[in-house]
JSON list of C-alpha atoms in Angstrom, two decimals:
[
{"chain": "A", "resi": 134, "resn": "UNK", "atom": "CA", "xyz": [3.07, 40.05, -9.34]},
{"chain": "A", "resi": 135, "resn": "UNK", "atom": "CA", "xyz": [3.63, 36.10, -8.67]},
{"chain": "A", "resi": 136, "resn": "UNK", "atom": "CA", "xyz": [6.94, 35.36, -7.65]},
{"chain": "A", "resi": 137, "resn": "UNK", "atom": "CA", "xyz": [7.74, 32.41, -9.73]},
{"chain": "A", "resi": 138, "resn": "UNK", "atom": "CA", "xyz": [10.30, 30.67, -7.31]},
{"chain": "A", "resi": 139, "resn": "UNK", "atom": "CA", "xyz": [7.44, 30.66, -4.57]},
{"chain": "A", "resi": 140, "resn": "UNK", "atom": "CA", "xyz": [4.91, 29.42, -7.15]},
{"chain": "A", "resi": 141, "resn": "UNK", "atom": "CA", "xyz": [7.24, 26.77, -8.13]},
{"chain": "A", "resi": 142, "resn": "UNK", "atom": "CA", "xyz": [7.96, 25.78, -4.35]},
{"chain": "A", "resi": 143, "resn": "UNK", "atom": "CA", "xyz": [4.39, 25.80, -3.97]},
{"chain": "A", "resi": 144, "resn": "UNK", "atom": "CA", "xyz": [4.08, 23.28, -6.74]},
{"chain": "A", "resi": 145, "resn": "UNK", "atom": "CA", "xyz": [6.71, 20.74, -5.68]},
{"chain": "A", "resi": 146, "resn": "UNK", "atom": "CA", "xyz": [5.26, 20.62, -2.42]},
{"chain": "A", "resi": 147, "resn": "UNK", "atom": "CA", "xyz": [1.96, 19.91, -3.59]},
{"chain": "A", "resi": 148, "resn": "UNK", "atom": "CA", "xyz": [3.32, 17.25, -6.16]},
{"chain": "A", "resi": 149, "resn": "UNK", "atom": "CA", "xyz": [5.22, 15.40, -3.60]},
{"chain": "A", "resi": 150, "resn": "UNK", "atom": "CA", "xyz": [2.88, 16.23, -0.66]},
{"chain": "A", "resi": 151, "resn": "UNK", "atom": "CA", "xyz": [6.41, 16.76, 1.29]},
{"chain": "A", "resi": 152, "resn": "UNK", "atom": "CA", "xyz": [7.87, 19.76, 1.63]},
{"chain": "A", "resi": 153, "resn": "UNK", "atom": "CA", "xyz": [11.07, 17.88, 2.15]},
{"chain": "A", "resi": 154, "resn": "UNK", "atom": "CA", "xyz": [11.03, 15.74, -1.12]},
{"chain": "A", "resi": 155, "resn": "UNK", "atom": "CA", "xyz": [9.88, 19.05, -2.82]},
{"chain": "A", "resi": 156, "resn": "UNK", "atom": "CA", "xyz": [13.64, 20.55, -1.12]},
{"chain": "A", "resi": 157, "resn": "UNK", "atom": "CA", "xyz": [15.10, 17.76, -2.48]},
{"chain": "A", "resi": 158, "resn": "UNK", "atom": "CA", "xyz": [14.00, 18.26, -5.94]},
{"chain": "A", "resi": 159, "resn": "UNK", "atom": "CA", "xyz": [14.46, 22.14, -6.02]},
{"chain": "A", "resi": 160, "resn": "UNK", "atom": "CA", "xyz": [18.24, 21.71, -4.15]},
{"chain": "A", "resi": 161, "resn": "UNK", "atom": "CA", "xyz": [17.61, 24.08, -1.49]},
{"chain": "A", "resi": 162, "resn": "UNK", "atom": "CA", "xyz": [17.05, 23.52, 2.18]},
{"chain": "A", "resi": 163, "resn": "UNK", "atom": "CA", "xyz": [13.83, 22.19, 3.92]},
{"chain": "A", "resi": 164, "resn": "UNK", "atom": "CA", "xyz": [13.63, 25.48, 5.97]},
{"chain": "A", "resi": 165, "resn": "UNK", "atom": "CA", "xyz": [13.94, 27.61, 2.57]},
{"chain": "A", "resi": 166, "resn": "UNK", "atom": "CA", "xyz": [10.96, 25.74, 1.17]},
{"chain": "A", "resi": 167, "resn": "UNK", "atom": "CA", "xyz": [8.96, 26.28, 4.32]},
{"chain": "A", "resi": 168, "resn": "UNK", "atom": "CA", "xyz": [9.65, 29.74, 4.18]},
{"chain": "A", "resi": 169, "resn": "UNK", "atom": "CA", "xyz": [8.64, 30.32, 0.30]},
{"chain": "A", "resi": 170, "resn": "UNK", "atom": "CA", "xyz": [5.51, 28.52, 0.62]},
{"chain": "A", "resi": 171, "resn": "UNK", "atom": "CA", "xyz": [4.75, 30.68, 3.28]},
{"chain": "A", "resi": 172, "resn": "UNK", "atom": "CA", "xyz": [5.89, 34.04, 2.09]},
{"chain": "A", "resi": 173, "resn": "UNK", "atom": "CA", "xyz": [3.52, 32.65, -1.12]},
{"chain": "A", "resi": 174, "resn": "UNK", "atom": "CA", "xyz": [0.57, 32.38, 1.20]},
{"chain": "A", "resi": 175, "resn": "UNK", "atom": "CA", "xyz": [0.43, 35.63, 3.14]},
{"chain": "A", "resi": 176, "resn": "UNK", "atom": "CA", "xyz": [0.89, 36.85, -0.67]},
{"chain": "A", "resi": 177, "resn": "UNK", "atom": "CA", "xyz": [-2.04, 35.58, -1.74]},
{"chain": "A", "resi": 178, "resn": "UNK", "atom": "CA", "xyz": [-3.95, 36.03, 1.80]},
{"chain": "A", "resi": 179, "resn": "UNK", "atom": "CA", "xyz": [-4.84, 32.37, 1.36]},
{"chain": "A", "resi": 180, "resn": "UNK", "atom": "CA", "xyz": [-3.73, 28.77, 2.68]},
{"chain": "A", "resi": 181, "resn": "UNK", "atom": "CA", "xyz": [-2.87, 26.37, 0.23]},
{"chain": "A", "resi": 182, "resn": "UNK", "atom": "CA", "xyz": [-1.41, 23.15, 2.53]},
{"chain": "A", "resi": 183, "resn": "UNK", "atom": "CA", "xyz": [-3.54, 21.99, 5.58]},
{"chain": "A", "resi": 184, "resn": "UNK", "atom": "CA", "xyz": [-2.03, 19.44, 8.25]},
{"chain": "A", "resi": 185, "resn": "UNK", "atom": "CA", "xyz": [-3.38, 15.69, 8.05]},
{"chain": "A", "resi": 186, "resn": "UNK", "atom": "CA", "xyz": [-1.79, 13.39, 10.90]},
{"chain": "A", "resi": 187, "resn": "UNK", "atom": "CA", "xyz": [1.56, 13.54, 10.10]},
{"chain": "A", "resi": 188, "resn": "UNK", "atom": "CA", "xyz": [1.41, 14.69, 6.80]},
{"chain": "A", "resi": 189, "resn": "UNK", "atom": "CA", "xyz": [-0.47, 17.53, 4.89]},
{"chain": "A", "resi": 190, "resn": "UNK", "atom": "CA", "xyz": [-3.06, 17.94, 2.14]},
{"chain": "A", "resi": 191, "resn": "UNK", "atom": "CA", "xyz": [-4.45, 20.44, 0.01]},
{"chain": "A", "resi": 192, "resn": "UNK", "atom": "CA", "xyz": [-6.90, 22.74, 0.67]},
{"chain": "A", "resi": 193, "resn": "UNK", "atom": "CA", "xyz": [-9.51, 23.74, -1.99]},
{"chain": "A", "resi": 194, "resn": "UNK", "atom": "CA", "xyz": [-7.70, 26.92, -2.71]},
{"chain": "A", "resi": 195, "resn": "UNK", "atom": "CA", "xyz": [-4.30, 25.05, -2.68]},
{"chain": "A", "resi": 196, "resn": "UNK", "atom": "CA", "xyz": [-6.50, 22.22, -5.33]},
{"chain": "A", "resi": 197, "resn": "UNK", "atom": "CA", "xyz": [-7.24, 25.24, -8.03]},
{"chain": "A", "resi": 198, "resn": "UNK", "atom": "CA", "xyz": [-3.79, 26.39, -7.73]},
{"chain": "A", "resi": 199, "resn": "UNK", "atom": "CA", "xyz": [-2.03, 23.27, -8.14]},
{"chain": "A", "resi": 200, "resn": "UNK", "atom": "CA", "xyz": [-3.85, 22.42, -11.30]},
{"chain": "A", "resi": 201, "resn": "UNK", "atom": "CA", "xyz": [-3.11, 25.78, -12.99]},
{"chain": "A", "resi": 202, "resn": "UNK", "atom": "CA", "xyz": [0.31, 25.26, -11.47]},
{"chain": "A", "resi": 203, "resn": "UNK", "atom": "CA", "xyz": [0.88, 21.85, -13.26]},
{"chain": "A", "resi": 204, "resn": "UNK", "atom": "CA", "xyz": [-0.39, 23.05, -16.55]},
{"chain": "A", "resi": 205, "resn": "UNK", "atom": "CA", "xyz": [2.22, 26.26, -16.35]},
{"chain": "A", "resi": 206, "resn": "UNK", "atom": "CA", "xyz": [4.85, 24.03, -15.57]},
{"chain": "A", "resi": 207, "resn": "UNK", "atom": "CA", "xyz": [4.22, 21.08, -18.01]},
{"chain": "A", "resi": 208, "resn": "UNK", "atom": "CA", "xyz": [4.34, 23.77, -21.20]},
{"chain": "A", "resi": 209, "resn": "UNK", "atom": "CA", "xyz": [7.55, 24.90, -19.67]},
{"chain": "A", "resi": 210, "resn": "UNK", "atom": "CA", "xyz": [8.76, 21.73, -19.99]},
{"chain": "A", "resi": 211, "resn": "UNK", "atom": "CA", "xyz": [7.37, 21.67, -23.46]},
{"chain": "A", "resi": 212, "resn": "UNK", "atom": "CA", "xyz": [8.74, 25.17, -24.41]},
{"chain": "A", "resi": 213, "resn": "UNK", "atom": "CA", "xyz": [12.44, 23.89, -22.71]},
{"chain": "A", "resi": 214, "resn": "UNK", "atom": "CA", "xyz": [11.94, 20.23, -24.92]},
{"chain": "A", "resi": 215, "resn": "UNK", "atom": "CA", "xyz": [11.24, 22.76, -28.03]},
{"chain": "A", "resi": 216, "resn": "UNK", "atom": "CA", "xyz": [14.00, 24.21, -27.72]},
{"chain": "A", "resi": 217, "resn": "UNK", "atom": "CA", "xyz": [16.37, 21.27, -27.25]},
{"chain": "A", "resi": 218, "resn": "UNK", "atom": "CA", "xyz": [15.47, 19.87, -30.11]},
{"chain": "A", "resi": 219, "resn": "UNK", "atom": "CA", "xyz": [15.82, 22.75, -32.30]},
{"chain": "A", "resi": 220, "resn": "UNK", "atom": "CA", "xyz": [19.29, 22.47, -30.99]},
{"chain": "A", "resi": 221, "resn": "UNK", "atom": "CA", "xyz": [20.16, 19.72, -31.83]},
{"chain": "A", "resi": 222, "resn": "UNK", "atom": "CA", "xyz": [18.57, 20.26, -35.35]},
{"chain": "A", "resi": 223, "resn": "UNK", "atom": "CA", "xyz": [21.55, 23.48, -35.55]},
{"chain": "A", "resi": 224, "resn": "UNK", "atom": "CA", "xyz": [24.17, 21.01, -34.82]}
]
């Protein structure tokens, strides 16, 4: 089963290409994003970030599962706005 908090580490790091602005944005440490992305990987028996100079990219694999990544995290967005305002509809 996907571990959600790795797929979600996964998917800040690939929307920021940083792992450090994707730390930032999830409030944990640089290391502990490292270490999710990686656990994710050797999950999945696939590599999803390549290096490129100083930075990193995306490798095919790590393409497909970004997009399907986005999607799943835009409706929870949706799902979480949905709820607000039903919320504030109570009140």
């Amino acid at each position: 089963m996907i571990n959600i908090n790795q797929l979600r580490a996964f998917y800040c790091v690939a929307k920021n290409m940083s792992f450090t602005k994707a730390a930032k944005e999830l409030f944990i440490t640089q290391p502990a994003v490292t270490a999710q992305v990686k656990h994710f990987e050797e999950w999945c028996e696939l590599k999803f970030f390549k290096k490129k100079g100083r930075g990193i990219c995306l490798t095919d694999e790590g393409e497909m599962l970004y997009t399907h990544a986005r999607q799943l995290f835009e409706l929870e967005a949706r799902i979480e706005n949905s709820i607000n305002d039903y919320r504030q509809l109570k009140k």
